[in-house]
Coordinates of C-alpha atoms and ligand atoms in Angstrom, one line a residue:
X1 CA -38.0 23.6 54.9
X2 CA -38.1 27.1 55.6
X3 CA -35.4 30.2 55.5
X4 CA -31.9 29.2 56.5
X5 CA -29.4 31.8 57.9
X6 CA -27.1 31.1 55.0
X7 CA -27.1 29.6 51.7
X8 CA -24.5 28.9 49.5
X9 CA -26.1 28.8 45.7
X10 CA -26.1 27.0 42.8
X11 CA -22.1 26.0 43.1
X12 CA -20.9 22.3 41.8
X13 CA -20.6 20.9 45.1
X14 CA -17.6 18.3 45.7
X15 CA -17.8 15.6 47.8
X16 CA -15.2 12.8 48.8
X17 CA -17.6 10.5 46.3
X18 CA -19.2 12.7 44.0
X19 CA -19.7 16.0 42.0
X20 CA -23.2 17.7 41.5
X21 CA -25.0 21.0 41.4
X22 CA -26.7 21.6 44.6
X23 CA -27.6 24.6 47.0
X24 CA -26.3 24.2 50.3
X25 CA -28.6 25.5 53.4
X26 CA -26.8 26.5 56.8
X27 CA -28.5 26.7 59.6
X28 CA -26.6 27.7 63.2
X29 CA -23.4 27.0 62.2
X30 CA -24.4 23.2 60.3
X31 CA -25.3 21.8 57.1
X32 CA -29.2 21.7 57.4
X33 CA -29.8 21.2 53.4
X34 CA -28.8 20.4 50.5
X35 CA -31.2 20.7 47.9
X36 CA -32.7 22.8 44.6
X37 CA -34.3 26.5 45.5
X38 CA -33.2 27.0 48.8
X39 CA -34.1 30.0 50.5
X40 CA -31.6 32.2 53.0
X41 CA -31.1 35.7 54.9
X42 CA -28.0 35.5 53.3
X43 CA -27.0 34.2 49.9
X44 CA -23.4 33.2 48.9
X45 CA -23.7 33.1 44.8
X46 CA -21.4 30.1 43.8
X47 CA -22.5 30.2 40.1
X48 CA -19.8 28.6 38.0
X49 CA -17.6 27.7 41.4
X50 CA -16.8 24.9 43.3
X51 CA -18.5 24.0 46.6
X52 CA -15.0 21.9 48.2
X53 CA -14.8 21.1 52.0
X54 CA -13.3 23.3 54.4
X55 CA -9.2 22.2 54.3
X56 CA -8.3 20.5 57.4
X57 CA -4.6 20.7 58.0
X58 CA -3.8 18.1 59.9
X59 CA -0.3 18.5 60.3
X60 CA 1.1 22.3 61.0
X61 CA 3.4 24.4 63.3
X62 CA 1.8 27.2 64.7
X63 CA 3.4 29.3 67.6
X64 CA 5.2 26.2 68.7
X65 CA 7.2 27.0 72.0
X66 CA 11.2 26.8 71.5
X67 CA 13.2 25.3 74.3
X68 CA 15.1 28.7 75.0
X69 CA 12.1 30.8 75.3
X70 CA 9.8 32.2 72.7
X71 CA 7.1 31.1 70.2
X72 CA 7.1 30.5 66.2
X73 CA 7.0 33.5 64.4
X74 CA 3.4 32.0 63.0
X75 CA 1.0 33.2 65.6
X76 CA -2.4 31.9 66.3
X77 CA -4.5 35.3 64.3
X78 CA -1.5 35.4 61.7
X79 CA -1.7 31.7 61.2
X80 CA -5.4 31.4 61.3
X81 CA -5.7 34.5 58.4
X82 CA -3.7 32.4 56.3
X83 CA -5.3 30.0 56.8
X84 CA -8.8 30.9 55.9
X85 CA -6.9 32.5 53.2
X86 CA -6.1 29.3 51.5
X87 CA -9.7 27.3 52.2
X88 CA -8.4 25.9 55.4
X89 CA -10.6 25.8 58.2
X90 CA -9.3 23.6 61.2
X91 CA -5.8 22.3 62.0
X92 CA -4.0 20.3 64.1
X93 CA -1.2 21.5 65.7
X94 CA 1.4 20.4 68.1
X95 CA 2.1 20.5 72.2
X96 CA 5.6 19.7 73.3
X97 CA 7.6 18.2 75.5
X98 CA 11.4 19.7 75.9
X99 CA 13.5 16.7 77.5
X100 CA 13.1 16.3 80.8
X101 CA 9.5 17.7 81.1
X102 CA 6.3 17.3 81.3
X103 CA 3.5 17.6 78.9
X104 CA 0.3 19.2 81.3
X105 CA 1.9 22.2 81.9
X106 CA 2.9 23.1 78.3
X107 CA -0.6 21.7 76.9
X108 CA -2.3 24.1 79.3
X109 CA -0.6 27.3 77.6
X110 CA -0.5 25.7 73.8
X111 CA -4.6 25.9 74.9
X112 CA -4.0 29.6 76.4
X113 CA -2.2 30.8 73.5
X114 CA -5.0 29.4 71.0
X115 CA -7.7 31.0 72.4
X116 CA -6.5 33.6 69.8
X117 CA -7.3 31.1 66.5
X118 CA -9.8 32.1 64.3
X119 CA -9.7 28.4 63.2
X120 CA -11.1 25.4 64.4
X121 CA -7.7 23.3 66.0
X122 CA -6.4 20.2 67.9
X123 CA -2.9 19.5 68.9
X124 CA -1.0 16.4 68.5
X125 CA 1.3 16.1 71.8
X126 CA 5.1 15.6 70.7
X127 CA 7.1 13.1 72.8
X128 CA 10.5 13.8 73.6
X129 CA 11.4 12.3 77.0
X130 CA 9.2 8.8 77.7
X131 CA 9.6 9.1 81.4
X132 CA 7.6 7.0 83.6
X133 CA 5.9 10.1 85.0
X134 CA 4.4 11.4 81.4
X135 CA 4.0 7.7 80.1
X136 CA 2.3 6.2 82.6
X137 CA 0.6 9.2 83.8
X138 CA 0.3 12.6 82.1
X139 CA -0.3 10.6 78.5
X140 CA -3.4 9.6 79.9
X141 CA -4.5 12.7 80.9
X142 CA -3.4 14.3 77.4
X143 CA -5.6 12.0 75.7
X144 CA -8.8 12.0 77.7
X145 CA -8.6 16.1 77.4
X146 CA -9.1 15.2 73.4
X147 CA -5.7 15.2 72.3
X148 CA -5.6 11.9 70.8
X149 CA -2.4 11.6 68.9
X150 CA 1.1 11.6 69.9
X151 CA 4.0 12.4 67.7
X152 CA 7.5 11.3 67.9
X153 CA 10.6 12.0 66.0
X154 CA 13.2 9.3 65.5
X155 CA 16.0 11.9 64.1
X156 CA 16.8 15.9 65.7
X157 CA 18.3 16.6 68.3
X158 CA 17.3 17.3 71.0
X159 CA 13.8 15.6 69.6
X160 CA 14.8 12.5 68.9
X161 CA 13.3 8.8 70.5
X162 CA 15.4 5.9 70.4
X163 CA 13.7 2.5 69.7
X164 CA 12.9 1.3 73.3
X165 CA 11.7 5.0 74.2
X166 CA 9.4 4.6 71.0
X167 CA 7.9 1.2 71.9
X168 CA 6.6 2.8 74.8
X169 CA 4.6 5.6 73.4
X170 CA 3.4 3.1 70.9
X171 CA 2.3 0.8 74.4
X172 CA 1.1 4.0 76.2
X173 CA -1.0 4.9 72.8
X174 CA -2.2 1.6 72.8
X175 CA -3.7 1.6 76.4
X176 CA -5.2 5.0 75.6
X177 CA -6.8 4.7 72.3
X178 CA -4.4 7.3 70.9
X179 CA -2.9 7.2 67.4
X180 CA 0.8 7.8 67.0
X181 CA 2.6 10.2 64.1
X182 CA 6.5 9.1 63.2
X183 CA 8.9 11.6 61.8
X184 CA 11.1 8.8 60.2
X185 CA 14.5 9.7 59.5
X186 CA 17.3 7.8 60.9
X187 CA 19.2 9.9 63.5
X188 CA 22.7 8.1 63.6
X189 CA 22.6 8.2 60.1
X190 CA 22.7 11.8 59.2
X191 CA 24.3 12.8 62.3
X192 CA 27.5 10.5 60.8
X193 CA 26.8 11.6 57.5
X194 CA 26.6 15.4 58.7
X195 CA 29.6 15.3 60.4
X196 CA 31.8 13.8 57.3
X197 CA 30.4 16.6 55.1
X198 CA 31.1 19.5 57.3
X199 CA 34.6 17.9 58.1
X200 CA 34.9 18.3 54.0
X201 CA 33.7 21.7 54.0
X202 CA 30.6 21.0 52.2
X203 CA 28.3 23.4 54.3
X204 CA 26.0 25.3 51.9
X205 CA 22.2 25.0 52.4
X206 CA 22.1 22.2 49.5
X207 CA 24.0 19.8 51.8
X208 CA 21.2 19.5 53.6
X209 CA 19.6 16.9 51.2
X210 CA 23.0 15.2 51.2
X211 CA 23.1 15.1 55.0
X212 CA 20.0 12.7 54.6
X213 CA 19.0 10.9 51.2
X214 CA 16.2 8.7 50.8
X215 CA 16.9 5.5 52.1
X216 CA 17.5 6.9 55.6
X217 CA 14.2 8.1 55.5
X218 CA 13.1 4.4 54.1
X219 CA 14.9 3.0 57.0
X220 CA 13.4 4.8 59.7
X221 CA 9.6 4.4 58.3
X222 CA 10.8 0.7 57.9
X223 CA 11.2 0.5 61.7
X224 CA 8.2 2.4 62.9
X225 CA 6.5 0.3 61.2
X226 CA 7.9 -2.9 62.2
X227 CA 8.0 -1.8 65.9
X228 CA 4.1 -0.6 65.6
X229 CA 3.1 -3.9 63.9
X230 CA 4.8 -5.7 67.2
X231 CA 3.1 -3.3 69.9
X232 CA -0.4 -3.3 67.5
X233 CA -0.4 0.6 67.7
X234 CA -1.9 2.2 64.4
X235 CA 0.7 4.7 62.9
X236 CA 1.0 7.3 60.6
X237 CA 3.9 8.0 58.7
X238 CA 4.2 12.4 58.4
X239 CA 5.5 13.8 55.3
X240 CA 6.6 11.4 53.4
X241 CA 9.0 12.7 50.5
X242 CA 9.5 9.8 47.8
X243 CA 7.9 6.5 46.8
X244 CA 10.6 4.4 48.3
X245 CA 9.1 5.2 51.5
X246 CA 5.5 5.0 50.3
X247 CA 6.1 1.5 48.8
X248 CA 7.1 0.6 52.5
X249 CA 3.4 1.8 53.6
X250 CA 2.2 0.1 50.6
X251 CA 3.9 -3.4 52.1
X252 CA 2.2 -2.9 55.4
X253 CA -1.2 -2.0 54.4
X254 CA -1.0 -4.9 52.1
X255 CA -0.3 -7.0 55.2
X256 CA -3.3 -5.5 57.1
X257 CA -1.6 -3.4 59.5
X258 CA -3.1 0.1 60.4
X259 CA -0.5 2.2 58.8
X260 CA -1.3 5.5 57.2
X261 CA 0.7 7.4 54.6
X262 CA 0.7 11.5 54.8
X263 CA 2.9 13.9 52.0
X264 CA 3.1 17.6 51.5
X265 CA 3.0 20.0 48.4
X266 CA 6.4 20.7 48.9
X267 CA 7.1 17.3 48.0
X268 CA 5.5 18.0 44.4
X269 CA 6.9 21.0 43.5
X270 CA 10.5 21.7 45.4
X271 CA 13.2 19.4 44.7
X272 CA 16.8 19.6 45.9
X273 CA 17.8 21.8 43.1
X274 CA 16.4 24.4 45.0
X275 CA 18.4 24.6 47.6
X276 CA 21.5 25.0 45.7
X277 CA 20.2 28.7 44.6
X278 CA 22.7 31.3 45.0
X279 CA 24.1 32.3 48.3
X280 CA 22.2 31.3 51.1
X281 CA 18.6 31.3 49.6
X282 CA 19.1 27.8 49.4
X283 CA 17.9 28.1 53.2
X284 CA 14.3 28.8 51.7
X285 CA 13.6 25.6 50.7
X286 CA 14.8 23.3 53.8
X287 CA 12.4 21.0 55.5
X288 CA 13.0 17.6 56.9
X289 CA 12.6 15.2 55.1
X290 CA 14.3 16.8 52.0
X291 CA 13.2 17.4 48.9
X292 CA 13.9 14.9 46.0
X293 CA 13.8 15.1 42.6
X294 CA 11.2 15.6 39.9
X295 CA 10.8 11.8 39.2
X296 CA 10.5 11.3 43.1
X297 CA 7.5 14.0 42.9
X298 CA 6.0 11.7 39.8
X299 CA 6.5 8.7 41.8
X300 CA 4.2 10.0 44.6
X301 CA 1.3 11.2 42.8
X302 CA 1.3 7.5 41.7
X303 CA 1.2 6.4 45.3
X304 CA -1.1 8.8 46.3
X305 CA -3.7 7.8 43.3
X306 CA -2.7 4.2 44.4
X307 CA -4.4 5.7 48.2
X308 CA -1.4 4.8 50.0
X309 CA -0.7 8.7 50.5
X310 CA -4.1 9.1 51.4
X311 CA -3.3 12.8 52.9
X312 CA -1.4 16.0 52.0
X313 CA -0.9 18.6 54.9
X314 CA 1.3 21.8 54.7
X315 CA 3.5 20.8 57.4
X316 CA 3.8 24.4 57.6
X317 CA 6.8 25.4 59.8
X318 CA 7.5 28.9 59.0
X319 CA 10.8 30.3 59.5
X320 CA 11.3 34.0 58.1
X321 CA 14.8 34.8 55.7
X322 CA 15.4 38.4 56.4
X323 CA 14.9 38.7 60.1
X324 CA 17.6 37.7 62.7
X325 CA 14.9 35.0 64.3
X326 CA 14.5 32.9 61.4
X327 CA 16.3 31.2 58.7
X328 CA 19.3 33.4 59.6
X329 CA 19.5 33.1 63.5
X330 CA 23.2 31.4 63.9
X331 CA 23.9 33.7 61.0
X332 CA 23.9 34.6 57.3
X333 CA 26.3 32.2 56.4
X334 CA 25.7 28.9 58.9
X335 CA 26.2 25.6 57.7
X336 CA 23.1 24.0 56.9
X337 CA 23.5 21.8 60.1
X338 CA 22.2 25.3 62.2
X339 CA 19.7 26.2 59.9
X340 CA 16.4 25.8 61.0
X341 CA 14.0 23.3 59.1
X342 CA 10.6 24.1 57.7
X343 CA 8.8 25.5 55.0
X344 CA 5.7 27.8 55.0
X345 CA 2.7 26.8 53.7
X346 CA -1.2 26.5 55.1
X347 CA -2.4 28.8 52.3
X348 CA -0.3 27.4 49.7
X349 CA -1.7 24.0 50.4
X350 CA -5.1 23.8 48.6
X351 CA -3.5 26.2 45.4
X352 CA -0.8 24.0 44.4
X353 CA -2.4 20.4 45.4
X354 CA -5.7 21.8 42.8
X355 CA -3.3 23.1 40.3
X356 CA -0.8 20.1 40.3
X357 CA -3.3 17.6 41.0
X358 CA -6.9 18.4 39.6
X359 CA -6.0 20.7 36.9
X360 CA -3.2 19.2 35.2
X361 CA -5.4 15.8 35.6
X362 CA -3.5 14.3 37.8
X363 CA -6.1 13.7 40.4
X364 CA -10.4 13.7 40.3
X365 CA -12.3 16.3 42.5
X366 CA -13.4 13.8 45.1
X367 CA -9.7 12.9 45.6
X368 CA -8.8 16.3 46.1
X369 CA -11.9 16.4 48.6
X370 CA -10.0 13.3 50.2
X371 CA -7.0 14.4 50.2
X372 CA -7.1 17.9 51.9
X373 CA -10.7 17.6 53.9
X374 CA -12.4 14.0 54.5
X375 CA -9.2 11.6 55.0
X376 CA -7.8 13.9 57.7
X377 CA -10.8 14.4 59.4
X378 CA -11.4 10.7 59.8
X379 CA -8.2 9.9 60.6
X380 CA -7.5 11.7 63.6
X381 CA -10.9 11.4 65.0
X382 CA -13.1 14.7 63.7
X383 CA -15.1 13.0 61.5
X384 CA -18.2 13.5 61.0
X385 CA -18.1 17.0 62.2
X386 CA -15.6 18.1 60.0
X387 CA -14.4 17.5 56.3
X388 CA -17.4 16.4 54.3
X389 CA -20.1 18.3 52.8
X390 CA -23.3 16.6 54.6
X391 CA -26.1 17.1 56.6
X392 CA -25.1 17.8 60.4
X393 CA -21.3 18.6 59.7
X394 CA -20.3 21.9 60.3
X395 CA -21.0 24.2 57.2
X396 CA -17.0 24.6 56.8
X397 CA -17.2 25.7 52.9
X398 CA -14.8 27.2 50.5
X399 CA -16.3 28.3 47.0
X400 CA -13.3 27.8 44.7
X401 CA -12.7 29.1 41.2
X402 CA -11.5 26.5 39.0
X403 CA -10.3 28.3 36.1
X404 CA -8.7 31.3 37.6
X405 CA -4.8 31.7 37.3
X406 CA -2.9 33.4 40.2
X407 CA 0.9 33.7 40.2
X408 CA 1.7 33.2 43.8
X409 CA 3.3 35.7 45.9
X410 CA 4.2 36.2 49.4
X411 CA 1.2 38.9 50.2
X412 CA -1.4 36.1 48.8
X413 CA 0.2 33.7 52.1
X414 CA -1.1 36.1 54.5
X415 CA 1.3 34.7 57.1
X416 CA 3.9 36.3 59.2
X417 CA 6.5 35.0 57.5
X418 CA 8.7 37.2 55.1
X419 CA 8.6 34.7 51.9
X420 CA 7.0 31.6 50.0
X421 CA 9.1 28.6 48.7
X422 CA 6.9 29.5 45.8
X423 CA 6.9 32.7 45.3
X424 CA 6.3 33.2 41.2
X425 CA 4.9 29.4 40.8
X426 CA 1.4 29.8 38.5
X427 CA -1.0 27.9 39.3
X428 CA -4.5 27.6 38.3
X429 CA -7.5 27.3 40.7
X430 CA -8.0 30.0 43.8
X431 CA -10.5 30.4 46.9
X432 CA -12.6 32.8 46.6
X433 CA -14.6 32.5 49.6
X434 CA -14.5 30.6 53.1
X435 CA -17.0 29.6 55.1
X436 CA -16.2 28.5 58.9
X437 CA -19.1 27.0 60.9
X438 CA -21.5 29.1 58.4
X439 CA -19.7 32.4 58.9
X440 CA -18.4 33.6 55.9
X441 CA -14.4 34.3 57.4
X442 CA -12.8 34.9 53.8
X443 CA -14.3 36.7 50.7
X444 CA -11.7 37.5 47.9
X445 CA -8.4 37.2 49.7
X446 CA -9.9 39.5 52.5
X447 CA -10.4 37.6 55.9
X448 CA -12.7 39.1 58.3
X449 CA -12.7 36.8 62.1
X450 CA -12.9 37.5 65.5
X451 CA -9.5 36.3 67.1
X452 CA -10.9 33.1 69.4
X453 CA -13.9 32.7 67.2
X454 CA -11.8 29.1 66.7
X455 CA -13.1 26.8 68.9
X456 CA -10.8 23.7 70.0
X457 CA -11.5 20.1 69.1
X458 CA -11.5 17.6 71.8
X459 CA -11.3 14.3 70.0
X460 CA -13.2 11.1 71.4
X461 CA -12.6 7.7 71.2
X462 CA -13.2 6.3 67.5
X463 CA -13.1 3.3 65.5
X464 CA -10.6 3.9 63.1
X465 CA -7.4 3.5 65.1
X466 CA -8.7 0.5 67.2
X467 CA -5.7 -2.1 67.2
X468 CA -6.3 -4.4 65.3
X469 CA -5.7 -7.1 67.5
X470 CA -3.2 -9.3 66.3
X471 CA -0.1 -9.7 68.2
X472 CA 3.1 -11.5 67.7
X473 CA 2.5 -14.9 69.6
X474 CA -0.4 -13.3 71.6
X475 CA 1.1 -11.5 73.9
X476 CA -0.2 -7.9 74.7
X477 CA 3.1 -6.7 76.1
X478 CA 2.0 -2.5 76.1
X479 CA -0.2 -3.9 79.3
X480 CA 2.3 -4.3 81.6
X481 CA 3.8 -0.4 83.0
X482 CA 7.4 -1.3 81.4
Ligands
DUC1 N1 10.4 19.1 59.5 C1 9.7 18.7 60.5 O1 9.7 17.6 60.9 N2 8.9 19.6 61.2 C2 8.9 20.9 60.9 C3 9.7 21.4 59.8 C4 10.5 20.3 59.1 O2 11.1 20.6 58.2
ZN2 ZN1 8.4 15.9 61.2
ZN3 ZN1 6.1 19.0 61.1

């Protein structure tokens, strides 16, 4: 067996099926071991900690190009250090496509600009314009270079994908063996609905969850899914914010279609209240979809025990309060139609899922394992490498300290970003350590990484998003160029 370079001791490691005391042997940057008495040059003591899988984010916004010019606040070392700072050790973040473009050129300086990451990443290439050029085209080069999902949105301007624009991203993610993510909100909808309420006046921060209720959201997921279960394009549906749109992804896995279900902490602990605090703080709290309610947030921890939400990301989108870039940037006092959407939240994400979930019983430890690690990595192609504790994955680690209680705070996010959402929440359960690729990148709240010791994960072909092969009457329409 021999001396590894590192070995993580005597922790209760958690898999996505099962608890148990182990040591855990690294060697070069993989699991070698895991076994009783394991020797190492260096030892990581996990006594009376959990051993958890490195968190893969698979859905966050980091240094996103804007269509005037400029980047996210969230750079790629800021982003990464918070990261690593909350047990995360590989995301997936987005390329994109500003109407009328093309998607090479701005892939090529999303991959510049990430040589900076200090975590492992992907990208997920937004569509915005489905021109014959990138369809037919620059898609497939996107893909074969590893990026192998697309991501549409069917609501924002100037984002936005109308039905026959979407049908052919699902046909041109079909021919390439990609899978396609859905921002479901209906865009007619809320623009109609946004344009009544400001006509009434109604322009605080807390009409923002007026401006789109649930059933728009359940509309829009309803479609996806109907128009992917036409093409035979496996989907997945991002953060999903109440069960009425769960219980859709419910319907269509029941039917056998390849349709995935992802939420987001935000969705368990803000609710719409919040955005009705005093003056414009509301803004803090303002992500698409919006909020709900408390019994919406009970409702999903149903669906996600039920396995139809079978993964929580951050969809971190960091937007600062007090700076003239973020929150505030058509002003202090702009109706909640020109205030930017998003929340911040890749070190928040493992906290409040273990506190919400695992401590207050809601969820076992494998699940947690599942929800935040395993079912992300095998979704969107990274499994085996990633998200599991086994031998040959990469030794992607973070010992985790069940019992202690942290009130969370805007220095714990250690991200660019001038506040938390949940700034004061208490929650119980807190990284102590991370471990990227057997380098230990974290060690109580301090995070110590080369900038570009990341490396960038080309995805391959894989099994799980195959189409399934059944089409209405037959007929594969996505393989004709239309
Ligand atoms: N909604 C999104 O779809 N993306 C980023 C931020 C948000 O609120
Ligand atoms: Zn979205
Ligand atoms: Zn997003």
């Amino acid at each position: 067996m021999g001396t590894y370079d590192l070995v993580v001791k005597g922790g209760s490691v958690v898999t996505p099926s099962d608890v148990f005391e182990a040591d855990i042997g690294v060697r070069a940057g993989r699991i070698a071991a895991i076994g009783a008495d394991l020797r190492g040059e260096r030892v990581l003591d996990a006594q009376g900690l959990l051993v958890l899988p490195g968190g893969v984010d698979s859905h966050c916004h980091i240094e996103q190009l804007q269509e005037g010019g400029g980047a996210d606040e969230e750079s790629w070392t800021t982003g990464s250090t918070s990261a690593l700072a909350g047990g995360t050790t590989s995301v997936i973040t987005f390329s994109t496509q500003f109407k009328g473009g093309d998607i090479l050129a701005p892939l090529a300086e999303y991959r510049r600009r990430a040589a900076k990451a200090m975590v492992d990443y992907g990208f997920h290439q937004i569509i915005t314009d489905a021109s014959d050029e990138v369809i037919f085209r620059q898609v497939p080069e996107v893909v074969a270079a590893g990026v192998r999902s697309l991501k549409v949105f069917l609501t924002y301007d100037p984002l936005h994908l109308d039905d026959r624009q979407f049908l052919r991203v699902l046909a041109a993610a079909r021919r390439t063996g990609a899978l396609v993510t859905v921002h479901c909100e209906n865009y007619e909808a809320i623009r109609w609905r946004t344009a009544a309420l400001l006509a009434d006046g109604r322009t605080a921060p807390k009409y923002h969850a007026w401006s789109r209720p649930p059933m728009i959201e359940r509309e829009a997921a309803h479609r996806a899914i109907a128009l992917a279960e036409m093409v035979d394009q496996p989907i997945q549906i991002f953060h999903v914010s109440c069960p009425e749109v769960a219980e859709e992804i419910a319907r269509a896995q029941a039917r056998g279609l390849k349709v995935w279900g992802e939420t987001c902490p935000q969705y368990f602990v803000l609710t719409a209240a919040d955005m009705d605090r005093p003056g414009f703080e509301g803004a803090k709290f303002m992500c698409s979809p919006a909020p709900r309610d408390a019994a919406a947030s009970e409702g999903l921890w149903e669906l996600v025990r039920r396995g139809t939400l079978d993964i929580v990301s951050s969809d971190h989108s960091g937007w600062s309060y007090d700076t003239p870039v973020g929150k505030k940037v058509n002003g202090a006092d702009a109706n909640f139609r020109d205030i930017p959407n998003g929340v911040p939240g890749l070190a928040a994400r493992l906290p409040l899922l273990f506190s919400e979930g695992v401590t207050k019983g809601r969820i076992d430890l494998p699940t947690f394992a599942r929800l935040t690690a395993y079912n992300p990595a095998r979704l969107f192609g990274l499994h085996p490498r990633k998200g599991t504790i086994a031998p040959g994955a990469d030794a992607d680690l973070v010992l985790w300290d069940a019992k202690k209680q942290v009130t969370l705070s805007n220095a714990l996010m250690q991200h660019v970003i001038d506040y938390t959402p949940y700034e004061g929440m208490e929650v119980t359960g807190w990284p102590v350590a991370t471990v990227r690729r057997g380098e230990i990148v974290m060690q109580d709240g301090k995070v110590q990484a080369e900038p570009g010791s990341g490396t960038f994960l080309a995805r391959a072909p894989y099994e799980m998003i195959r189409p399934t092969g059944r089409l209405p009457d037959g007929f594969d329409a996505s393989s004709f160029l239309v």
